Amino acid sequence: DQQVKQNSPSLSVQEGRISILNCDYTNSMFDYFLWYKKYPAEGPTFLISISSIKDKNEDGRFTVFLNKSAKHLSLHIVPSQPGDSAVYFCAASGSSARQLTFGSGTQLTVLP
Amino acid sequence: DVKVTQSSRYLVKRTGEKVFLECVQDMDHENMFWYRQDPGLGLRLIYFSYDVKMKEKGDIPEGYSVSREKKERFSLILESASTNQTSMYLCASSSRGLGNNEQFFGPGTRLTVL
């Protein structure tokens, strides 16, 4: 039973355009959400997070939106750059938990 | 510069061999984690530890064990390696705080079991 789902295994976007990566969750105890980026042969690196008390968090070109009623979050990258090509993982945590639950990842390819 | 290091980047073992994967972090973190990453399945938690000598099963602990004798070191053990344990293994650590759980990852070990 996947509690965190990323339904798009891959996404291709033209350089300079917006990339939108989506994530859905089922566990209503989750109240903290993170996005990680992973290049081949490297470990994932933290990108951006959002607490359930917010509906938006922005960091430079990256913005995460949270819709609690729909149990949905999205990562927007504007403008997309070729160096953004990587696998993006959505992750979630509850306030009483130490561990994260990860989605299956979305491979983003930004075309020059 | 904070770091999580893993003992090997690539490892090839034979079926039935005992395999040790080691992870060391220099951030004085209380929590340490072992995941495996497989295509289409994302990161799945094998075991984690929140203190020295403490361990908790994750989602897929079968066929694995762990050891945490020192705070900075967390070992994953495959008692008798099997071909279905061929995977990318990732170690991570995080501070004690609950909820706000940013984890820092090592570079991964690509294990192939023949």
Coordinates of N, CA and C in Angstrom, one line a residue:
Chain A
D1 N 0.8 -1.2 0.0 CA 0.0 0.0 0.0 C 0.9 1.2 0.0
Q2 N 0.9 1.9 -1.2 CA 1.8 3.1 -1.3 C 1.1 4.3 -0.6
Q3 N 1.7 4.8 0.4 CA 1.2 6.0 1.0 C 1.5 7.3 0.4
V4 N 2.6 7.3 -0.4 CA 3.1 8.4 -1.2 C 3.2 8.0 -2.6
K5 N 2.5 8.7 -3.5 CA 2.5 8.2 -4.9 C 2.9 9.4 -5.9
Q6 N 3.8 9.0 -6.8 CA 4.1 9.9 -7.8 C 3.7 9.1 -9.1
N7 N 2.6 9.6 -9.7 CA 2.0 8.8 -10.8 C 2.7 9.0 -12.1
S8 N 3.6 10.0 -12.3 CA 4.2 10.2 -13.5 C 5.7 9.7 -13.4
P9 N 6.0 8.6 -14.0 CA 7.4 8.1 -14.0 C 8.4 9.1 -14.7
S10 N 7.9 9.8 -15.7 CA 8.8 10.7 -16.4 C 8.1 11.9 -16.9
L11 N 8.9 13.0 -17.1 CA 8.4 14.2 -17.6 C 9.5 14.9 -18.4
S12 N 9.1 15.4 -19.6 CA 10.1 16.1 -20.5 C 9.6 17.5 -20.6
V13 N 10.5 18.5 -20.5 CA 10.1 19.9 -20.6 C 11.2 20.6 -21.4
Q14 N 10.8 21.7 -22.1 CA 11.8 22.5 -22.8 C 12.5 23.4 -21.9
E15 N 13.7 23.7 -22.1 CA 14.5 24.6 -21.3 C 13.8 26.0 -21.3
G16 N 13.7 26.6 -20.1 CA 13.1 27.9 -19.9 C 11.6 27.8 -19.6
R17 N 11.0 26.6 -19.8 CA 9.6 26.5 -19.5 C 9.4 26.0 -18.0
I18 N 8.2 25.9 -17.6 CA 7.9 25.5 -16.2 C 7.8 23.9 -16.2
S19 N 8.4 23.4 -15.1 CA 8.3 21.9 -14.8 C 7.3 21.8 -13.6
I20 N 6.4 20.9 -13.7 CA 5.5 20.7 -12.6 C 5.5 19.2 -12.3
L21 N 5.9 18.9 -11.1 CA 6.0 17.5 -10.7 C 4.9 17.3 -9.5
N22 N 4.2 16.2 -9.6 CA 3.1 16.0 -8.7 C 3.3 14.8 -7.8
C23 N 2.6 14.9 -6.6 CA 2.7 13.9 -5.6 C 1.4 13.8 -4.8
D24 N 0.9 12.6 -4.6 CA -0.3 12.4 -3.8 C 0.0 11.6 -2.6
Y25 N -0.7 11.8 -1.5 CA -0.5 11.0 -0.3 C -1.8 10.5 0.3
T26 N -1.8 9.5 1.0 CA -3.0 8.9 1.6 C -3.1 9.0 3.1
N27 N -2.0 9.1 3.7 CA -2.0 9.1 5.2 C -2.2 10.5 5.8
S28 N -3.3 10.7 6.4 CA -3.6 12.1 6.9 C -2.8 12.5 8.2
M29 N -2.0 11.5 8.7 CA -1.1 11.9 9.7 C 0.2 12.6 9.2
F30 N 0.4 12.6 7.9 CA 1.6 13.2 7.3 C 1.4 14.7 7.5
D31 N 2.4 15.4 8.0 CA 2.3 16.9 8.1 C 3.5 17.6 7.7
Y32 N 4.5 16.9 7.2 CA 5.7 17.6 6.7 C 6.1 16.9 5.4
F33 N 6.4 17.7 4.4 CA 6.7 17.1 3.1 C 8.0 17.7 2.5
L34 N 8.7 16.8 1.8 CA 10.0 17.2 1.3 C 10.1 16.8 -0.2
W35 N 10.9 17.5 -0.9 CA 11.3 17.0 -2.2 C 12.9 16.9 -2.2
Y36 N 13.3 15.7 -2.8 CA 14.7 15.4 -3.0 C 14.9 15.3 -4.5
K37 N 16.2 15.6 -4.9 CA 16.6 15.5 -6.2 C 17.8 14.5 -6.3
K38 N 17.8 13.6 -7.3 CA 18.8 12.6 -7.3 C 19.4 12.5 -8.7
Y39 N 20.7 12.6 -8.8 CA 21.4 12.4 -10.1 C 21.9 10.9 -10.1
P40 N 22.1 10.4 -11.2 CA 22.6 9.0 -11.3 C 23.9 8.8 -10.5
A41 N 24.1 7.7 -9.8 CA 25.3 7.4 -9.1 C 25.6 8.4 -8.0
E42 N 24.6 9.1 -7.5 CA 24.8 10.0 -6.4 C 23.6 9.7 -5.4
G43 N 23.8 10.1 -4.1 CA 22.7 10.0 -3.2 C 21.7 11.2 -3.4
P44 N 20.4 11.0 -3.0 CA 19.5 12.1 -3.1 C 19.9 13.3 -2.3
T45 N 19.6 14.5 -2.8 CA 19.9 15.8 -2.0 C 18.6 16.5 -1.8
F46 N 18.5 17.1 -0.6 CA 17.3 17.8 -0.2 C 17.1 19.1 -1.1
L47 N 15.9 19.3 -1.5 CA 15.6 20.4 -2.4 C 14.8 21.5 -1.6
I48 N 13.6 21.1 -1.2 CA 12.7 22.1 -0.5 C 11.7 21.3 0.3
S49 N 11.1 21.9 1.3 CA 10.2 21.3 2.1 C 9.0 22.2 2.4
I50 N 7.9 21.6 3.0 CA 6.8 22.4 3.4 C 6.1 21.8 4.5
S51 N 5.7 22.6 5.5 CA 4.9 22.1 6.6 C 3.4 22.2 6.3
S52 N 2.6 21.4 7.0 CA 1.2 21.4 6.7 C 0.5 22.7 7.1
I53 N 1.2 23.5 7.9 CA 0.6 24.8 8.3 C 0.6 25.8 7.2
K54 N 1.4 25.5 6.1 CA 1.5 26.4 5.0 C 0.9 25.7 3.7
D55 N 0.6 26.6 2.7 CA 0.2 26.0 1.5 C 1.2 26.3 0.3
K56 N 2.2 27.0 0.6 CA 3.2 27.4 -0.4 C 4.6 27.6 0.3
N57 N 5.6 27.2 -0.4 CA 7.0 27.6 0.1 C 7.8 27.7 -1.2
E58 N 8.6 28.8 -1.2 CA 9.4 29.2 -2.3 C 10.8 29.3 -2.0
D59 N 11.7 28.8 -2.9 CA 13.1 29.0 -2.8 C 13.7 29.1 -4.1
G60 N 13.9 30.4 -4.5 CA 14.5 30.6 -5.8 C 13.6 30.2 -6.9
R61 N 14.1 29.3 -7.8 CA 13.3 28.8 -8.9 C 12.3 27.7 -8.5
F62 N 12.4 27.2 -7.3 CA 11.6 26.1 -6.8 C 10.5 26.6 -5.9
T63 N 9.3 26.1 -6.2 CA 8.1 26.4 -5.3 C 7.4 25.1 -5.1
V64 N 7.0 24.8 -3.8 CA 6.2 23.7 -3.5 C 4.8 24.2 -3.0
F65 N 3.8 23.6 -3.6 CA 2.4 23.9 -3.2 C 1.8 22.7 -2.5
L66 N 1.0 22.9 -1.5 CA 0.4 21.9 -0.7 C -1.1 22.1 -0.7
N67 N -1.9 21.1 -1.1 CA -3.3 21.2 -1.0 C -3.8 20.0 -0.1
K68 N -4.0 20.4 1.2 CA -4.2 19.4 2.2 C -5.6 18.7 2.0
S69 N -6.6 19.4 1.6 CA -7.9 18.8 1.4 C -7.8 17.7 0.3
A70 N -7.0 17.9 -0.7 CA -6.8 17.0 -1.8 C -5.7 16.0 -1.5
K71 N -4.9 16.2 -0.5 CA -3.8 15.4 -0.2 C -2.8 15.3 -1.4
H72 N -2.5 16.5 -1.8 CA -1.7 16.6 -3.1 C -0.7 17.7 -2.9
L73 N 0.5 17.4 -3.4 CA 1.5 18.5 -3.4 C 2.2 18.5 -4.8
S74 N 2.7 19.7 -5.1 CA 3.4 19.8 -6.4 C 4.6 20.6 -6.3
L75 N 5.6 20.3 -7.1 CA 6.9 21.1 -7.2 C 6.9 21.8 -8.5
H76 N 7.1 23.1 -8.5 CA 7.2 23.9 -9.7 C 8.6 24.4 -9.9
I77 N 9.2 24.2 -11.0 CA 10.5 24.7 -11.3 C 10.4 25.7 -12.5
V78 N 10.8 27.0 -12.2 CA 10.6 28.0 -13.2 C 11.9 28.9 -13.1
P79 N 12.6 29.2 -14.2 CA 12.5 28.4 -15.5 C 13.3 27.1 -15.3
S80 N 13.0 26.1 -16.1 CA 13.7 24.9 -16.0 C 15.0 25.0 -16.8
Q81 N 16.0 24.3 -16.3 CA 17.3 24.3 -16.9 C 17.8 22.9 -17.1
P82 N 18.7 22.7 -18.1 CA 19.2 21.3 -18.4 C 19.8 20.7 -17.1
G83 N 20.4 21.4 -16.3 CA 21.0 20.9 -15.1 C 19.9 20.4 -14.1
D84 N 18.7 20.7 -14.3 CA 17.6 20.2 -13.4 C 17.2 18.8 -13.8
S85 N 17.7 18.2 -14.9 CA 17.4 16.9 -15.3 C 17.9 15.9 -14.2
A86 N 17.0 15.2 -13.6 CA 17.3 14.3 -12.5 C 16.0 13.5 -12.1
V87 N 16.1 12.6 -11.2 CA 15.0 12.0 -10.6 C 14.6 12.8 -9.4
Y88 N 13.3 13.1 -9.3 CA 12.8 13.9 -8.1 C 11.9 13.0 -7.3
F89 N 12.2 12.9 -6.0 CA 11.4 12.1 -5.1 C 10.6 13.0 -4.1
C90 N 9.4 12.7 -3.9 CA 8.5 13.3 -2.9 C 8.6 12.5 -1.7
A91 N 8.6 13.1 -0.5 CA 8.7 12.3 0.7 C 7.8 13.0 1.8
A92 N 7.3 12.2 2.7 CA 6.4 12.7 3.7 C 6.7 12.1 5.1
S93 N 6.3 12.9 6.1 CA 6.6 12.5 7.5 C 5.5 12.9 8.4
G94 N 5.3 12.2 9.5 CA 4.3 12.6 10.5 C 5.1 13.3 11.7
S95 N 4.4 14.1 12.5 CA 5.1 14.8 13.5 C 5.7 13.9 14.6
S96 N 5.2 12.7 14.7 CA 5.7 11.8 15.8 C 6.7 10.7 15.2
A97 N 7.1 10.9 13.9 CA 7.9 9.9 13.3 C 9.3 10.4 13.0
R98 N 10.2 9.5 13.0 CA 11.6 9.9 12.6 C 11.8 9.5 11.1
Q99 N 11.0 8.6 10.6 CA 11.3 8.2 9.2 C 10.5 8.9 8.2
L100 N 11.0 8.9 7.0 CA 10.3 9.5 5.8 C 9.7 8.3 5.0
T101 N 8.6 8.6 4.3 CA 8.0 7.7 3.4 C 8.2 8.4 2.0
F102 N 8.8 7.7 1.1 CA 9.1 8.2 -0.2 C 8.2 7.7 -1.3
G103 N 8.0 8.6 -2.3 CA 7.3 8.1 -3.5 C 8.3 7.4 -4.4
S104 N 7.8 7.0 -5.6 CA 8.6 6.2 -6.5 C 9.5 7.0 -7.4
G105 N 9.3 8.3 -7.4 CA 10.2 9.2 -8.2 C 9.6 9.5 -9.6
T106 N 10.0 10.7 -10.1 CA 9.7 11.2 -11.4 C 11.0 11.6 -12.1
Q107 N 11.3 11.0 -13.2 CA 12.5 11.4 -14.0 C 12.2 12.6 -14.8
L108 N 12.8 13.8 -14.5 CA 12.6 15.0 -15.2 C 13.8 15.2 -16.2
T109 N 13.4 15.4 -17.5 CA 14.4 15.7 -18.5 C 14.1 17.1 -19.1
V110 N 15.1 18.0 -19.0 CA 14.9 19.3 -19.5 C 15.7 19.4 -20.8
L111 N 15.0 19.6 -21.9 CA 15.6 19.6 -23.2 C 16.1 21.0 -23.6
P112 N 17.4 21.0 -24.1 CA 18.0 22.3 -24.5 C 17.3 22.9 -25.7
Chain B
D1 N 31.9 20.9 5.8 CA 30.9 20.3 4.9 C 30.5 19.0 5.5
V2 N 29.2 18.8 5.8 CA 28.6 17.6 6.4 C 28.7 16.5 5.4
K3 N 28.9 15.3 6.0 CA 29.1 14.2 5.1 C 28.5 12.9 5.7
V4 N 27.9 12.1 4.7 CA 27.6 10.7 5.0 C 28.4 9.9 4.0
T5 N 29.2 9.0 4.5 CA 30.1 8.2 3.5 C 29.7 6.7 3.6
Q6 N 29.8 6.1 2.5 CA 29.5 4.6 2.5 C 30.8 3.9 2.0
S7 N 31.0 2.7 2.5 CA 32.3 2.0 2.4 C 32.6 1.7 1.0
S8 N 31.7 1.4 0.1 CA 32.0 1.0 -1.3 C 31.0 1.7 -2.2
R9 N 31.4 2.1 -3.4 CA 30.5 2.6 -4.4 C 29.9 1.4 -5.2
Y10 N 30.7 0.4 -5.5 CA 30.3 -0.7 -6.3 C 30.8 -2.0 -5.6
L11 N 29.9 -3.0 -5.6 CA 30.2 -4.3 -4.9 C 29.6 -5.4 -5.7
V12 N 30.4 -6.5 -5.9 CA 29.9 -7.7 -6.6 C 30.1 -8.8 -5.7
K13 N 29.1 -9.6 -5.4 CA 29.1 -10.7 -4.5 C 28.4 -11.9 -5.1
R14 N 28.7 -13.1 -4.5 CA 28.1 -14.3 -5.0 C 26.9 -14.7 -4.1
T15 N 26.0 -15.4 -4.6 CA 24.8 -15.9 -3.9 C 25.3 -16.7 -2.7
G16 N 24.7 -16.4 -1.5 CA 25.1 -17.1 -0.3 C 26.2 -16.4 0.5
E17 N 26.9 -15.4 0.0 CA 27.9 -14.8 0.7 C 27.3 -13.8 1.8
K18 N 28.1 -13.6 2.8 CA 27.7 -12.6 3.8 C 28.2 -11.3 3.4
V19 N 27.4 -10.2 3.4 CA 27.8 -8.9 2.9 C 27.6 -7.9 3.9
F20 N 28.6 -7.0 4.1 CA 28.6 -5.9 5.0 C 28.6 -4.6 4.2
L21 N 27.7 -3.7 4.5 CA 27.7 -2.4 4.0 C 27.8 -1.4 5.1
E22 N 28.8 -0.5 5.1 CA 29.0 0.3 6.2 C 28.7 1.8 5.8
C23 N 28.3 2.5 6.8 CA 27.9 3.9 6.6 C 28.4 4.7 7.8
V24 N 29.0 5.9 7.6 CA 29.6 6.7 8.6 C 29.1 8.1 8.4
Q25 N 28.6 8.8 9.4 CA 28.2 10.2 9.3 C 29.0 11.0 10.3
D26 N 29.3 12.3 9.9 CA 30.1 13.2 10.8 C 29.3 14.3 11.3
M27 N 28.0 14.2 11.4 CA 27.1 15.3 11.8 C 26.6 15.1 13.2
D28 N 27.0 14.1 13.9 CA 26.6 13.8 15.3 C 25.0 13.6 15.3
H29 N 24.5 13.0 14.2 CA 23.1 12.7 14.1 C 22.7 11.5 14.9
E30 N 21.5 11.5 15.5 CA 21.0 10.4 16.3 C 20.4 9.3 15.4
N31 N 19.7 9.7 14.3 CA 19.0 8.8 13.5 C 19.8 8.4 12.3
M32 N 19.8 7.1 12.0 CA 20.4 6.6 10.7 C 19.5 5.6 10.1
F33 N 19.6 5.6 8.7 CA 18.7 4.8 8.0 C 19.4 4.1 6.8
W34 N 18.8 2.9 6.5 CA 19.2 2.2 5.3 C 18.0 2.0 4.4
Y35 N 18.2 2.4 3.1 CA 17.2 2.2 2.1 C 17.8 1.4 0.9
R36 N 16.9 0.9 0.1 CA 17.3 0.4 -1.2 C 16.4 1.1 -2.2
Q37 N 17.1 1.4 -3.4 CA 16.4 2.0 -4.5 C 16.3 1.1 -5.6
D38 N 15.1 0.9 -6.1 CA 14.9 0.0 -7.3 C 14.0 0.8 -8.3
P39 N 14.2 0.6 -9.6 CA 13.5 1.3 -10.6 C 12.0 1.1 -10.4
G40 N 11.2 2.2 -10.4 CA 9.8 2.1 -10.3 C 9.3 1.9 -8.9
L41 N 10.2 1.7 -7.9 CA 9.8 1.5 -6.6 C 10.2 2.6 -5.6
G42 N 11.1 3.4 -6.1 CA 11.5 4.5 -5.2 C 12.5 4.1 -4.2
L43 N 12.5 4.8 -3.0 CA 13.3 4.4 -1.9 C 12.5 3.7 -0.9
R44 N 12.9 2.5 -0.5 CA 12.2 1.7 0.5 C 13.1 1.5 1.7
L45 N 12.5 1.8 2.8 CA 13.2 1.7 4.1 C 13.4 0.3 4.6
I46 N 14.7 -0.1 4.8 CA 15.0 -1.4 5.3 C 15.0 -1.5 6.8
Y47 N 15.9 -0.7 7.4 CA 16.0 -0.5 8.9 C 16.4 0.9 9.2
F48 N 16.1 1.3 10.4 CA 16.6 2.5 10.9 C 17.0 2.4 12.4
S49 N 17.8 3.4 12.9 CA 18.3 3.4 14.2 C 18.2 4.8 14.8
Y50 N 17.6 4.9 16.0 CA 17.5 6.2 16.6 C 18.5 6.5 17.7
D51 N 19.3 5.4 18.0 CA 20.3 5.6 19.0 C 21.3 4.4 19.0
V52 N 22.4 4.5 19.6 CA 23.4 3.4 19.6 C 22.7 2.2 20.2
K53 N 22.9 1.1 19.5 CA 22.4 -0.3 19.8 C 20.9 -0.4 19.7
M54 N 20.2 0.7 19.2 CA 18.8 0.6 18.9 C 18.5 0.4 17.5
K55 N 17.5 -0.4 17.1 CA 17.1 -0.5 15.7 C 15.6 -0.8 15.6
E56 N 15.1 -0.3 14.4 CA 13.7 -0.5 14.1 C 13.6 -1.0 12.7
K57 N 12.7 -2.0 12.5 CA 12.4 -2.5 11.2 C 11.7 -1.4 10.3
G58 N 12.1 -1.4 9.1 CA 11.4 -0.5 8.1 C 10.4 -1.3 7.4
D59 N 10.2 -1.0 6.1 CA 9.1 -1.6 5.3 C 9.5 -3.0 4.8
I60 N 10.9 -3.2 4.5 CA 11.3 -4.4 3.9 C 12.6 -5.0 4.6
P61 N 12.4 -5.4 5.9 CA 13.6 -5.9 6.6 C 14.0 -7.3 6.3
E62 N 13.2 -8.1 5.6 CA 13.5 -9.5 5.5 C 14.8 -9.7 4.7
G63 N 15.6 -10.5 5.2 CA 16.9 -10.9 4.6 C 18.1 -9.9 5.0
Y64 N 17.7 -9.0 5.9 CA 18.7 -8.0 6.3 C 18.8 -7.9 7.8
S65 N 20.0 -7.5 8.3 CA 20.1 -7.1 9.7 C 21.0 -5.9 9.8
V66 N 21.0 -5.2 10.9 CA 21.8 -4.0 11.1 C 22.6 -4.1 12.4
S67 N 23.6 -3.2 12.5 CA 24.3 -3.0 13.7 C 24.7 -1.6 13.9
R68 N 24.5 -1.1 15.1 CA 24.9 0.3 15.4 C 25.6 0.3 16.8
E69 N 26.9 0.1 16.8 CA 27.7 0.0 18.0 C 28.2 1.4 18.4
K70 N 28.4 2.3 17.4 CA 28.8 3.6 17.7 C 27.8 4.6 17.0
K71 N 27.7 5.8 17.6 CA 26.8 6.8 17.1 C 27.0 7.1 15.6
E72 N 28.2 7.2 15.2 CA 28.5 7.7 13.8 C 28.4 6.6 12.7
R73 N 28.3 5.3 13.2 CA 28.4 4.2 12.2 C 27.2 3.3 12.3
F74 N 26.7 3.0 11.1 CA 25.5 2.1 10.9 C 25.8 1.1 9.8
S75 N 25.7 -0.2 10.2 CA 26.1 -1.2 9.2 C 24.8 -2.0 8.8
L76 N 24.8 -2.3 7.5 CA 23.7 -3.2 7.0 C 24.4 -4.5 6.6
I77 N 23.7 -5.6 7.1 CA 24.3 -6.9 6.9 C 23.3 -7.8 6.1
L78 N 23.8 -8.4 5.0 CA 23.1 -9.4 4.3 C 23.6 -10.7 4.7
E79 N 22.9 -11.5 5.5 CA 23.5 -12.7 6.1 C 23.8 -13.7 5.0
S80 N 23.0 -13.9 4.0 CA 23.2 -14.8 2.9 C 22.6 -14.1 1.6
A81 N 23.5 -13.5 0.9 CA 23.0 -12.7 -0.3 C 22.3 -13.5 -1.3
S82 N 21.3 -12.9 -1.8 CA 20.5 -13.5 -2.9 C 20.4 -12.6 -4.1
T83 N 20.1 -13.1 -5.3 CA 20.1 -12.3 -6.5 C 19.0 -11.1 -6.4
N84 N 18.0 -11.4 -5.6 CA 16.9 -10.3 -5.5 C 17.3 -9.2 -4.6
Q85 N 18.5 -9.3 -4.0 CA 19.1 -8.2 -3.2 C 20.0 -7.3 -4.1
T86 N 20.1 -7.6 -5.3 CA 20.9 -6.7 -6.2 C 20.1 -5.4 -6.3
S87 N 20.8 -4.3 -5.9 CA 20.1 -3.0 -5.8 C 21.1 -1.9 -5.5
M88 N 20.6 -0.7 -5.5 CA 21.3 0.5 -5.0 C 20.9 0.6 -3.5
Y89 N 22.0 0.7 -2.6 CA 21.7 0.8 -1.2 C 22.2 2.2 -0.8
L90 N 21.3 2.9 -0.1 CA 21.5 4.3 0.3 C 21.4 4.4 1.8
C91 N 22.4 5.0 2.4 CA 22.4 5.3 3.9 C 22.0 6.8 4.0
A92 N 21.3 7.1 5.1 CA 21.0 8.5 5.4 C 21.1 8.7 6.9
S93 N 21.2 10.0 7.3 CA 21.1 10.3 8.7 C 20.3 11.6 8.9
S94 N 19.8 11.8 10.1 CA 19.0 13.0 10.5 C 19.2 13.2 12.0
S95 N 18.9 14.5 12.4 CA 19.0 14.8 13.8 C 17.8 14.3 14.5
R96 N 17.8 14.4 15.9 CA 16.8 13.7 16.7 C 15.4 14.3 16.4
G97 N 15.3 15.5 16.0 CA 14.0 16.2 16.0 C 12.9 15.4 15.2
L98 N 11.8 15.2 15.8 CA 10.7 14.5 15.2 C 10.0 15.4 14.2
G99 N 9.4 14.9 13.2 CA 8.6 15.7 12.3 C 9.4 16.4 11.2
N100 N 10.3 17.3 11.6 CA 11.1 18.1 10.7 C 12.3 17.3 10.3
N101 N 12.1 16.4 9.4 CA 13.0 15.2 9.3 C 13.9 15.3 8.0
E102 N 14.6 16.3 7.8 CA 15.5 16.3 6.6 C 16.5 15.3 6.8
Q103 N 16.7 14.4 5.9 CA 17.7 13.4 5.9 C 18.8 13.7 4.9
F104 N 20.0 13.4 5.3 CA 21.2 13.6 4.5 C 21.7 12.2 4.0
F105 N 21.9 12.1 2.8 CA 22.2 10.8 2.2 C 23.7 10.7 1.8
G106 N 24.1 9.4 1.8 CA 25.4 9.1 1.3 C 25.3 8.9 -0.2
P107 N 26.5 8.6 -0.9 CA 26.5 8.4 -2.4 C 25.9 7.1 -2.9
G108 N 25.7 6.2 -2.0 CA 25.1 4.9 -2.4 C 26.1 3.8 -2.7
T109 N 25.7 2.6 -2.6 CA 26.5 1.4 -2.9 C 25.7 0.6 -3.9
R110 N 26.2 0.4 -5.1 CA 25.5 -0.4 -6.1 C 26.0 -1.9 -5.9
L111 N 25.1 -2.7 -5.4 CA 25.4 -4.1 -5.1 C 24.9 -5.0 -6.1
T112 N 25.7 -5.9 -6.7 CA 25.3 -6.9 -7.6 C 25.6 -8.2 -7.0
V113 N 24.5 -9.1 -6.9 CA 24.7 -10.4 -6.4 C 24.5 -11.4 -7.6
L114 N 25.6 -12.2 -7.8 CA 25.6 -13.1 -9.0 C 25.2 -14.5 -8.6

